[in-house]
XYZ file of C-alpha atoms in Angstrom:
666
model
C 0.084 -0.016 0.004
C 1.307 3.446 -0.755
C 0.655 6.649 0.988
C -2.434 8.311 -0.285
C -0.673 11.705 -0.092
C 2.486 10.569 -1.639
C 0.275 8.792 -4.467
C -1.024 12.310 -5.445
C 1.672 14.629 -4.488
C 3.110 15.415 -7.866
C -0.091 16.171 -9.395
C -2.400 17.372 -6.790
C -5.116 20.180 -7.495
C -7.585 21.377 -4.801
C -10.082 24.153 -4.640
C -9.389 27.643 -3.453
C -10.175 28.097 0.249
C -13.389 29.766 0.867
C -14.633 29.192 -2.773
C -17.819 27.336 -1.908
C -19.697 29.997 -0.010
C -20.208 27.794 3.110
C -23.261 28.318 5.379
C -22.645 26.419 8.351
C -25.329 25.007 10.730
C -25.040 26.908 14.021
C -24.720 24.226 16.546
C -21.535 22.294 16.991
C -20.871 18.891 19.147
C -20.736 19.665 22.688
C -17.292 18.613 24.476
C -19.536 15.959 26.658
C -20.374 13.924 23.657
C -18.090 11.427 22.332
C -17.034 12.272 18.860
C -17.084 8.667 17.583
C -19.085 6.797 20.394
C -18.999 3.198 21.319
C -21.790 0.658 21.903
C -20.895 -0.817 25.560
C -18.004 -2.830 26.676
C -17.574 -6.360 24.970
C -17.594 -9.120 27.456
C -17.783 -11.968 25.113
C -17.184 -12.111 21.335
C -17.922 -14.766 18.562
C -14.890 -14.500 16.504
C -14.632 -15.907 12.892
C -12.256 -15.501 9.910
C -14.114 -14.089 6.771
C -10.784 -14.004 4.734
C -11.786 -16.600 2.133
C -15.487 -15.547 1.874
C -16.754 -13.768 -1.209
C -17.574 -9.830 -0.634
C -21.214 -10.630 -0.742
C -20.925 -12.774 2.399
C -18.545 -10.393 4.233
C -21.228 -7.651 3.415
C -23.818 -9.625 5.056
C -21.800 -10.446 7.886
C -20.637 -6.971 8.516
C -24.062 -5.358 8.348
C -25.251 -8.156 10.654
C -22.386 -7.285 12.934
C -23.532 -3.556 13.022
C -27.178 -4.554 13.990
C -25.877 -7.061 16.768
C -23.222 -4.969 17.889
C -25.153 -1.970 18.422
C -27.070 -3.388 21.276
C -24.084 -5.263 22.725
C -20.783 -5.860 20.948
C -20.652 -9.767 20.455
C -19.253 -10.339 16.794
C -15.582 -9.846 15.833
C -14.290 -10.767 12.294
C -10.701 -10.986 10.594
C -11.120 -10.077 7.006
C -7.652 -10.689 5.566
C -5.136 -13.406 5.209
C -2.520 -11.136 6.923
C -4.746 -11.475 10.132
C -4.315 -7.686 10.887
C -7.086 -7.492 13.275
C -6.598 -10.730 15.008
C -3.386 -9.115 16.853
C -5.745 -6.869 18.565
C -8.224 -9.677 19.770
C -6.648 -10.411 23.261
C -6.823 -6.584 23.952
C -10.642 -6.655 23.958
C -10.570 -8.240 27.326
C -13.422 -10.435 26.228
C -14.085 -14.194 26.450
C -13.641 -15.111 22.956
C -15.201 -18.248 21.191
C -13.900 -19.276 17.648
C -15.932 -20.381 14.862
C -14.586 -22.316 12.096
C -17.767 -21.805 9.866
C -18.400 -18.169 9.855
C -21.657 -18.342 7.899
C -23.121 -20.424 10.903
C -23.300 -17.010 12.865
C -25.909 -15.805 10.313
C -28.515 -18.362 11.897
C -27.299 -17.723 15.534
C -28.083 -14.024 15.128
C -30.651 -13.856 12.399
C -33.316 -13.139 14.890
C -31.829 -10.022 15.798
C -32.104 -8.397 12.307
C -35.702 -7.477 10.966
C -34.725 -8.637 7.698
C -32.698 -7.992 4.473
C -32.238 -4.958 2.154
C -31.505 -6.360 -1.170
C -28.795 -4.391 -3.150
C -28.940 -4.575 -6.817
C -25.799 -6.603 -8.493
C -26.224 -4.310 -11.570
C -25.770 -0.892 -9.622
C -22.772 -0.916 -7.319
C -23.692 2.082 -5.563
C -26.788 0.288 -4.249
C -24.554 -1.355 -1.669
C -24.159 2.082 0.018
C -27.961 2.638 -0.005
C -28.756 -0.684 1.286
C -26.081 -0.157 4.024
C -27.743 3.129 5.064
C -31.076 1.529 5.034
C -29.640 -1.642 6.952
C -28.850 0.777 9.682
C -32.292 2.407 9.834
C -34.145 -0.606 9.811
C -31.930 -2.800 11.687
C -31.345 -5.232 8.657
C -28.573 -6.792 6.657
C -27.589 -5.828 3.224
C -27.659 -8.774 1.164
C -28.417 -10.205 -2.293
C -31.830 -11.932 -3.173
C -30.121 -15.433 -3.183
C -28.639 -14.597 0.202
C -31.886 -13.600 1.729
C -33.647 -16.597 0.540
C -30.738 -19.090 1.506
C -30.692 -17.645 5.319
C -34.258 -17.047 5.593
C -34.381 -13.239 5.862
C -37.564 -11.475 5.234
C -37.189 -8.972 2.509
C -37.699 -5.396 3.810
C -36.644 -3.301 0.742
C -35.744 -4.723 -2.627
C -33.403 -1.979 -4.524
C -33.197 -4.065 -7.689
C -34.257 -2.161 -10.616
C -34.766 1.089 -8.490
C -31.784 3.106 -9.729
C -30.247 3.819 -13.245
C -26.592 2.178 -13.006
C -25.409 5.112 -15.083
C -26.724 7.747 -12.950
C -24.800 7.897 -9.676
C -26.096 11.350 -8.976
C -29.783 10.147 -8.974
C -29.150 7.303 -6.747
C -27.199 9.473 -4.014
C -29.908 12.376 -4.444
C -32.763 9.764 -3.882
C -30.941 8.582 -0.767
C -30.343 12.429 0.506
C -33.946 13.070 0.013
C -35.511 10.130 1.368
C -33.221 8.581 4.019
C -30.952 11.378 5.286
C -33.663 12.878 7.115
C -33.877 9.805 9.472
C -30.063 9.246 9.734
C -27.901 10.557 12.484
C -26.131 13.853 11.835
C -23.325 12.876 14.233
C -21.442 11.141 11.281
C -20.930 11.191 7.635
C -19.321 7.990 5.986
C -17.864 7.871 2.434
C -17.177 4.284 1.402
C -16.510 2.897 -2.038
C -19.417 0.375 -2.730
C -17.050 -1.895 -4.380
C -13.385 -3.344 -4.150
C -11.392 -5.310 -6.656
C -10.056 -8.784 -5.436
C -7.244 -10.470 -7.188
C -7.772 -13.857 -8.686
C -5.229 -16.589 -7.539
C -2.830 -18.339 -9.866
C -2.960 -15.854 -12.796
C 0.115 -16.165 -15.095
C 1.667 -12.689 -16.290
C 4.172 -12.437 -18.906
C 6.891 -9.402 -18.432
C 6.445 -7.119 -21.289
C 8.603 -4.214 -20.420
C 10.415 -2.889 -17.163
C 12.195 0.316 -16.185
C 14.940 -0.783 -13.794
C 16.543 2.732 -13.292
C 14.988 5.045 -10.830
C 13.621 7.730 -12.715
C 11.351 10.363 -11.225
C 11.369 13.318 -13.640
C 9.593 12.054 -16.668
C 13.074 11.807 -18.533
C 12.176 8.436 -20.059
C 9.001 9.564 -21.441
C 8.388 8.287 -24.838
C 5.878 6.223 -26.726
C 6.724 2.512 -26.537
C 5.277 -0.181 -28.684
C 4.138 -3.683 -26.982
C 3.536 -6.770 -29.179
C 0.779 -8.652 -27.510
C 0.330 -10.985 -30.512
C 1.191 -14.083 -28.241
C -1.721 -13.283 -26.115
C -4.285 -13.467 -28.796
C -4.979 -17.150 -28.144
C -7.068 -16.121 -25.051
C -10.631 -16.422 -25.219
C -11.356 -13.462 -22.908
C -9.065 -10.919 -24.505
C -5.894 -9.385 -23.398
C -5.107 -7.833 -20.090
C -2.461 -5.419 -19.865
C -1.170 -4.359 -16.298
C 0.980 -1.329 -15.289
C 2.751 -1.227 -12.151
C 5.620 0.421 -10.164
C 8.886 -1.394 -10.943
C 10.431 -0.120 -7.730
C 7.712 0.304 -5.309
C 9.682 2.265 -2.317
C 9.540 5.748 -3.503
C 6.177 6.555 -4.931
C 7.104 7.041 -8.869
C 5.312 4.244 -10.435
C 4.269 3.727 -14.009
C 2.388 6.859 -15.790
C 0.515 6.351 -18.969
C -0.218 9.509 -21.203
C -2.200 7.795 -24.031
C -2.736 4.494 -25.579
C -3.334 3.376 -29.295
C -4.269 -0.352 -30.034
C -3.793 -1.862 -33.321
C -5.147 -5.050 -34.857
C -3.205 -6.086 -38.139
C -2.521 -2.354 -38.573
C -5.859 -1.210 -38.081
C -6.735 1.070 -34.777
C -9.307 -0.620 -32.688
C -8.656 1.596 -29.627
C -7.286 5.209 -28.954
C -7.684 7.090 -25.896
C -6.382 9.441 -23.192
C -6.650 8.275 -19.483
C -9.465 10.035 -17.387
C -11.773 10.399 -20.685
C -14.890 8.687 -21.478
C -12.747 7.146 -24.435
C -10.773 5.213 -21.762
C -13.714 3.621 -19.983
C -14.642 0.693 -22.377
C -10.932 -0.420 -21.888
C -10.175 0.249 -18.338
C -10.784 -3.238 -16.624
C -9.350 -2.146 -13.302
C -8.589 1.286 -12.278
C -9.408 1.486 -8.530
C -5.840 1.191 -7.574
C -4.630 4.219 -9.563
C -5.064 7.862 -10.018
C -5.333 10.462 -12.725
C -2.553 13.093 -12.652
C -2.327 16.595 -13.898
C -0.913 15.659 -17.319
C -4.312 13.590 -18.060
C -2.148 10.627 -17.155
C -2.974 7.640 -15.245
C -0.597 6.495 -12.796
C 0.122 3.820 -10.071
C 2.691 3.960 -7.323
C 4.218 1.234 -4.830
C 1.963 -1.754 -4.715
C -0.762 -0.106 -6.781
C -1.389 -1.141 -10.448
C -4.252 -0.527 -13.260
C -5.338 -2.777 -15.921
C -6.594 -2.450 -19.529
C -8.378 -4.912 -21.170
C -8.293 -5.231 -25.269
C -10.249 -7.441 -27.398
C -9.022 -8.112 -31.016
C -11.392 -9.076 -33.751
C -11.662 -12.697 -34.751
C -8.741 -13.796 -36.980
C -6.219 -11.069 -35.663
C -2.576 -12.132 -36.171
C -0.826 -9.189 -34.701
C -1.785 -7.020 -31.793
C 0.365 -3.734 -31.158
C -0.178 -1.445 -28.461
C 1.312 1.939 -28.387
C 1.813 3.380 -25.128
C 3.046 7.068 -23.991
C 4.703 5.824 -20.864
C 7.330 7.103 -18.068
C 8.787 6.873 -14.811
C 9.294 3.595 -12.985
C 7.060 1.079 -15.014
C 6.431 -2.626 -15.026
C 4.170 -3.758 -17.798
C 2.875 -7.375 -17.612
C 0.257 -9.227 -20.019
C -2.079 -12.169 -19.458
C -5.242 -13.705 -20.994
C -6.826 -14.541 -17.766
C -9.283 -12.278 -16.021
C -7.004 -11.294 -13.197
C -9.383 -9.574 -10.791
C -13.162 -9.757 -9.859
C -15.410 -6.891 -8.355
C -17.101 -7.548 -4.975
C -18.979 -5.273 -2.514
C -16.640 -3.398 -0.320
C -17.472 -4.556 3.283
C -15.264 -2.518 5.750
C -16.251 -0.139 8.518
C -20.088 -0.922 7.760
C -20.457 -2.403 11.100
C -20.104 1.086 12.581
C -22.248 2.839 9.945
C -25.125 0.493 10.445
C -24.500 0.985 14.243
C -24.592 4.729 14.086
C -27.662 4.725 11.651
C -25.130 7.001 9.410
C -25.624 7.663 5.651
C -23.209 6.019 3.391
C -22.090 7.650 0.140
C -19.341 7.594 -2.413
C -19.314 10.982 -4.373
C -15.892 12.143 -6.101
C -15.152 15.471 -4.945
C -15.276 17.224 -8.462
C -18.040 18.245 -11.065
C -21.626 17.338 -10.481
C -20.879 14.864 -7.729
C -18.738 17.270 -5.982
C -21.625 19.560 -5.958
C -23.810 17.014 -4.434
C -21.060 16.323 -1.791
C -20.923 19.898 -0.990
C -24.724 19.854 -0.195
C -24.331 16.739 2.109
C -21.430 18.383 4.035
C -23.380 21.529 4.399
C -26.176 19.701 6.388
C -24.269 18.938 9.346
C -22.931 20.720 12.214
C -19.242 22.037 12.512
C -16.714 19.319 13.667
C -19.116 16.365 12.509
C -16.689 13.640 11.486
C -16.662 12.294 7.771
C -15.422 8.810 8.165
C -13.989 6.860 5.240
C -12.410 8.162 2.279
C -12.538 9.655 -1.135
C -11.865 8.553 -4.870
C -8.265 8.112 -6.049
C -8.490 10.517 -8.827
C -6.653 14.064 -8.796
C -9.213 15.660 -6.686
C -9.683 12.776 -4.513
C -7.860 13.389 -1.382
C -6.888 16.950 -1.951
C -10.199 18.051 -3.243
C -12.212 15.804 -0.784
C -10.542 17.039 2.424
C -10.418 20.695 1.216
C -14.269 20.575 0.562
C -14.899 19.089 3.961
C -12.710 21.638 5.517
C -14.627 24.541 3.932
C -17.859 22.978 5.362
C -16.141 22.626 8.894
C -16.048 18.946 8.565
C -12.965 16.840 9.579
C -11.963 13.653 7.941
C -11.347 10.335 9.583
C -9.628 7.965 7.184
C -11.416 4.870 8.211
C -12.433 3.163 5.115
C -10.452 -0.242 6.006
C -10.979 0.169 9.721
C -12.496 -3.111 11.020
C -14.687 -4.040 14.109
C -15.008 -0.569 15.079
C -18.024 -1.527 17.015
C -15.950 -3.572 19.216
C -12.764 -1.483 19.470
C -14.965 1.612 20.543
C -16.309 -0.176 23.655
C -13.078 -1.505 24.793
C -12.004 -0.331 28.388
C -8.489 0.593 28.096
C -6.507 3.008 29.949
C -5.314 5.844 27.504
C -2.684 7.870 29.428
C -2.956 11.748 29.419
C 0.417 11.960 30.783
C 2.989 14.159 28.671
C 6.377 12.540 28.202
C 9.134 14.420 29.926
C 11.430 16.091 27.498
C 14.894 14.607 27.533
C 17.663 17.084 28.616
C 19.644 18.605 25.648
C 21.919 21.746 25.396
C 21.475 23.769 22.237
C 24.765 23.650 20.161
C 25.826 24.369 16.535
C 24.561 21.118 15.218
C 22.027 19.759 12.378
C 19.244 18.519 14.425
C 17.174 16.050 12.600
C 13.735 14.590 14.033
C 12.454 11.964 12.097
C 8.343 11.620 11.791
C 6.614 8.505 10.650
C 3.388 9.752 8.784
C -0.081 8.306 8.090
C -1.170 8.211 11.640
C -4.409 10.026 10.887
C -5.634 7.102 9.176
C -7.084 5.052 11.947
C -6.926 1.739 9.917
C -3.154 2.426 9.232
C -2.840 2.404 13.283
C -4.607 -0.785 13.246
C -2.861 -2.378 10.520
C 0.613 -1.252 9.089
C 1.462 0.528 12.159
C 1.301 -2.383 14.372
C 3.348 -4.257 11.722
C 6.361 -1.865 11.727
C 5.958 -1.026 15.550
C 6.759 -4.703 16.227
C 9.993 -4.510 14.382
C 12.747 -5.314 16.917
C 14.851 -2.442 15.432
C 12.233 0.133 16.769
C 13.844 2.216 19.745
C 17.233 2.308 18.255
C 16.840 5.818 16.819
C 14.579 8.624 18.200
C 11.438 8.657 16.090
C 8.083 10.475 16.031
C 5.068 8.194 15.307
C 2.016 10.042 14.227
C -1.106 8.565 15.492
C -4.781 9.768 15.570
C -5.858 11.119 19.042
C -9.472 10.128 17.805
C -8.394 6.538 19.004
C -9.246 7.497 22.311
C -13.025 7.381 21.160
C -12.832 4.679 18.464
C -9.869 2.341 19.723
C -8.772 3.020 23.006
C -6.763 -0.270 23.306
C -4.771 0.422 20.218
C -3.753 3.890 21.451
C -3.087 2.524 25.054
C -1.003 -0.405 23.432
C 1.375 2.113 21.560
C 1.606 4.303 24.828
C 2.285 1.409 27.036
C 4.970 -0.118 24.470
C 6.786 2.962 23.597
C 10.813 3.036 24.349
C 12.167 6.018 25.466
C 13.219 6.930 21.870
C 9.520 6.568 20.618
C 7.257 9.824 20.564
C 3.709 9.712 19.800
C 2.481 12.958 18.012
C -0.940 13.623 16.536
C -1.375 13.130 12.966
C -2.940 15.750 10.532
C -3.946 18.014 11.629
C -5.231 17.010 15.056
C -8.645 15.650 15.896
C -9.152 14.439 12.373
C -7.373 15.153 9.014
C -8.193 18.621 7.787
C -6.939 21.972 6.168
C -7.175 24.649 8.862
C -6.632 27.453 6.277
C -9.917 26.324 4.354
C -12.056 26.493 7.588
C -14.635 29.171 7.881
C -13.253 31.848 9.910
C -16.070 31.585 12.599
C -15.464 27.848 12.984
C -11.900 27.184 13.209
C -11.913 27.735 16.935
C -14.361 24.762 17.037
C -11.725 22.457 15.471
C -8.735 23.504 17.457
C -10.969 23.166 20.677
C -11.754 19.780 19.740
C -8.076 19.038 18.819
C -7.138 20.387 22.291
C -9.517 18.293 24.088
C -8.329 15.098 22.545
C -4.526 16.249 22.907
C -5.029 16.839 26.689
C -6.908 13.472 26.778
C -4.027 11.432 25.076
C -0.760 13.485 26.441
C 0.232 14.782 23.021
C 1.709 18.218 22.596
C 2.953 18.106 18.988
C 1.240 17.739 15.680
C 2.107 16.977 12.119
C -0.393 19.085 10.072
C -1.595 19.762 6.611
C -2.923 22.991 5.161
C -4.660 23.694 1.478
C -2.738 23.847 -1.681
C -1.898 27.204 -3.281
C -4.032 28.548 -6.159
C -1.535 26.968 -8.652
C -1.849 23.652 -7.231
C 1.882 23.252 -7.024
C 2.805 23.909 -3.271
C 1.380 24.252 0.230
C 0.202 27.234 1.935
C 1.707 27.990 5.265
C 0.049 28.445 8.456
C -0.689 31.942 9.172
C -1.308 34.181 12.326
C -4.955 33.277 12.415
C -4.278 29.517 12.363
C -1.345 29.557 14.807
C -3.200 31.734 17.264
C -6.338 29.372 17.161
C -3.950 26.293 17.989
C -2.222 28.214 20.498
C -5.223 29.467 22.228
C -7.123 26.024 22.451
C -4.478 23.520 22.434
C -1.463 22.568 24.420
C 0.901 22.304 21.340
C 4.465 23.127 21.585
C 4.998 22.972 17.887
C 3.882 22.052 14.494
C 5.594 20.116 11.686
C 3.752 21.133 8.608
C 3.481 19.217 5.238
C 6.179 21.079 3.032
C 8.331 18.396 1.366
C 11.038 20.970 0.574
C 11.896 21.588 4.262
C 12.368 25.385 3.672
C 9.481 26.588 6.078
C 10.353 27.776 9.652
C 8.293 30.538 11.430
C 6.643 31.065 14.558
C 3.206 32.633 13.751
C 1.625 33.942 16.999
C 4.618 32.598 18.840
C 3.908 28.925 18.007
C 7.021 27.213 16.197
C 6.279 25.702 12.816
C 8.544 23.895 10.561
C 8.013 22.410 7.192
C 8.984 18.785 6.837
C 11.631 17.550 4.452
C 10.883 14.504 2.223
C 13.922 12.632 0.594
C 13.094 9.863 -1.635
C 14.223 6.064 -1.394
C 15.691 4.305 1.453
C 18.393 4.834 3.997
C 21.495 5.526 1.813
C 19.626 7.789 -0.581
C 17.880 9.481 2.185
C 21.231 10.273 3.870
C 22.876 11.436 0.725
C 19.833 13.803 -0.028
C 20.234 15.181 3.601
C 23.958 15.923 3.150
C 23.210 17.791 -0.048
C 20.317 19.476 1.673
C 22.829 21.082 4.079
C 25.469 22.219 1.540
C 26.189 25.752 2.448
C 25.622 25.656 6.110
C 28.539 27.066 7.752
C 28.130 25.682 11.195
C 27.654 29.117 12.960
C 24.231 28.482 14.134
C 22.185 25.279 14.749
C 20.142 24.149 11.914
C 17.073 22.151 12.005
C 15.448 19.578 9.799
C 12.071 17.784 10.130
C 12.704 14.508 8.072
C 9.483 12.739 7.027
C 9.576 8.956 6.964
C 7.339 6.896 4.618
C 5.163 4.649 6.592
C 4.318 2.259 3.815
C 7.657 1.701 2.633
C 9.850 2.229 5.873
C 10.221 0.234 9.097
C 12.294 0.816 12.191
C 15.141 -1.195 10.862
C 15.331 1.450 7.841
C 15.355 4.240 10.347
C 18.182 2.360 12.304
C 20.268 2.087 9.194
C 19.737 5.592 8.511
C 21.080 6.466 12.111
C 24.203 4.297 11.543
C 24.821 6.523 8.164
C 24.435 9.895 9.705
C 27.381 11.121 11.659
C 28.608 14.505 12.588
C 27.227 17.243 12.242
C 23.731 15.362 12.592
C 22.212 14.763 15.719
C 18.620 12.837 15.705
C 16.318 13.884 18.400
C 12.797 13.190 19.363
C 10.337 15.752 18.303
C 9.808 17.277 21.942
C 13.382 17.875 22.085
C 13.530 19.275 18.686
C 11.093 21.807 19.414
C 12.642 22.960 22.779
C 15.809 23.574 20.863
C 14.142 25.013 18.091
C 12.164 27.536 20.418
C 15.542 28.379 22.279
C 17.285 29.136 18.825
C 14.580 31.277 17.767
C 15.031 33.613 20.764
C 18.742 33.763 20.525
């Protein structure tokens, strides 16, 4: 998995702050109300592994989990072969009963659901409407076949209700007819479907870039001969991946022309209607600013081409650049299933679930929805992976005073939110340090705003035996105090003297403070202050909106810093910046931009050395180094530590900001 922010970094485009003409509901959430509430303490849990089940069965069981756990958390599932959430099972404190046949749990708990909401396999977005209705009707989301097999009464049949080509009409109907009955304390954006890989598919390597190229310097039109794949009965599948998945500069395609025996049978630019008939699987890719489709790290995209009968030669001309790996097969490599994750929580909360890319007509409907909830209402889930996905989605939410909680892969939330775990509010003592003329480097592992990252990837790298050898800042979501207290307590309890937990962007939920309406920003920073004091954190890694050109960040100004300073215990802010040339103290609060070298330890070290060329050693120099959470582990950080000698000194973030503040006053 690749950082969603890294994924779109080079081509991000967002809306200018304040451009929506936002009108806010007057009432914000009170401090006494949990932002992300639980549903009681789990005392016994029926556990089952769903990793081998089809998405339809996972969807049924997850929505059943939401209905059951709303009353009393009793169902807990593992969804992946990696067993991400199994590692947290013991921390629930509940008595566990394991079940080898997960579908047997349907009969055990069927009586707690009123019946089934039938989604339409021909209309993917009906999965989200069915999930919303399941929450409102105490029902499960199911196919007609599942309802009959498991004896569920049909409450609502969505088959034939919606036009598969009119997503707007589907969600407009939901907004008009269901939202008045839904909670206004949570909005949820979840993709209706996911792509699942088919096992044992044999791929032929067609082309590979083995050099690290990140500047498009190898861009050219390349011709690939796929004639040997013509023997397949289901067409030819052409996959584009990242040949070097550790630095976020994977395959990028600007145009495609397909010729069968010299006759053009397909010609398109990514992101256009002409591409649609040939894009077999694009969910793991994004559209960039050059009308290019790209995929970084472990991501990919696949085109499918069908040649006329009797074709003897099939050539594909691709405008291609950066670190590409191109492979071909004649076997359908993926299938599309319902996306099951996090739906237990949305059902239990009776929240409205939707999936609206934040641009164009769907973006306008997203604005309308965001404008119907009070300030600081969380939007839990995620956005589409197009150029306006993350940046546009978070910016639109910010303009409506709504913070984002990346939660689309967060599992068993209805259980985790109710676990009794002691979250410490103790602030770590700052190690003693004397300001000297050194290069002070603090290293921060990103992605902590993603609560599913805290549940999954972070636990994997946290368990690396090399953790603790080098001072490291770990971003986590302070909102885990509500929706995953055992997770946060585990990280607090097992942190070494060199590990410091700091808040992920940009505090109590991912947001761009500069895009918040002026009269609502204090509500967000007050919410952030509440959670920081509750979790003992006093540093934050933060984002802001992009500039009008879309090629850089806007620095925190006096208004933003003053709001943080008034309402939070923050002693410093690391702002997303990448080039590392931001250092200021608006409203007296130290702010430093992060520096993001590419590659692993040796390349990172070389980039740091180049970065300090020209430093004369007459004053201290401060660098906030970003660590890619998806590609690095503590062993990589430890290697970097061995490579960095004089004049570098790696320190924890609290020491870093203590020394930075001293430096600013001398």
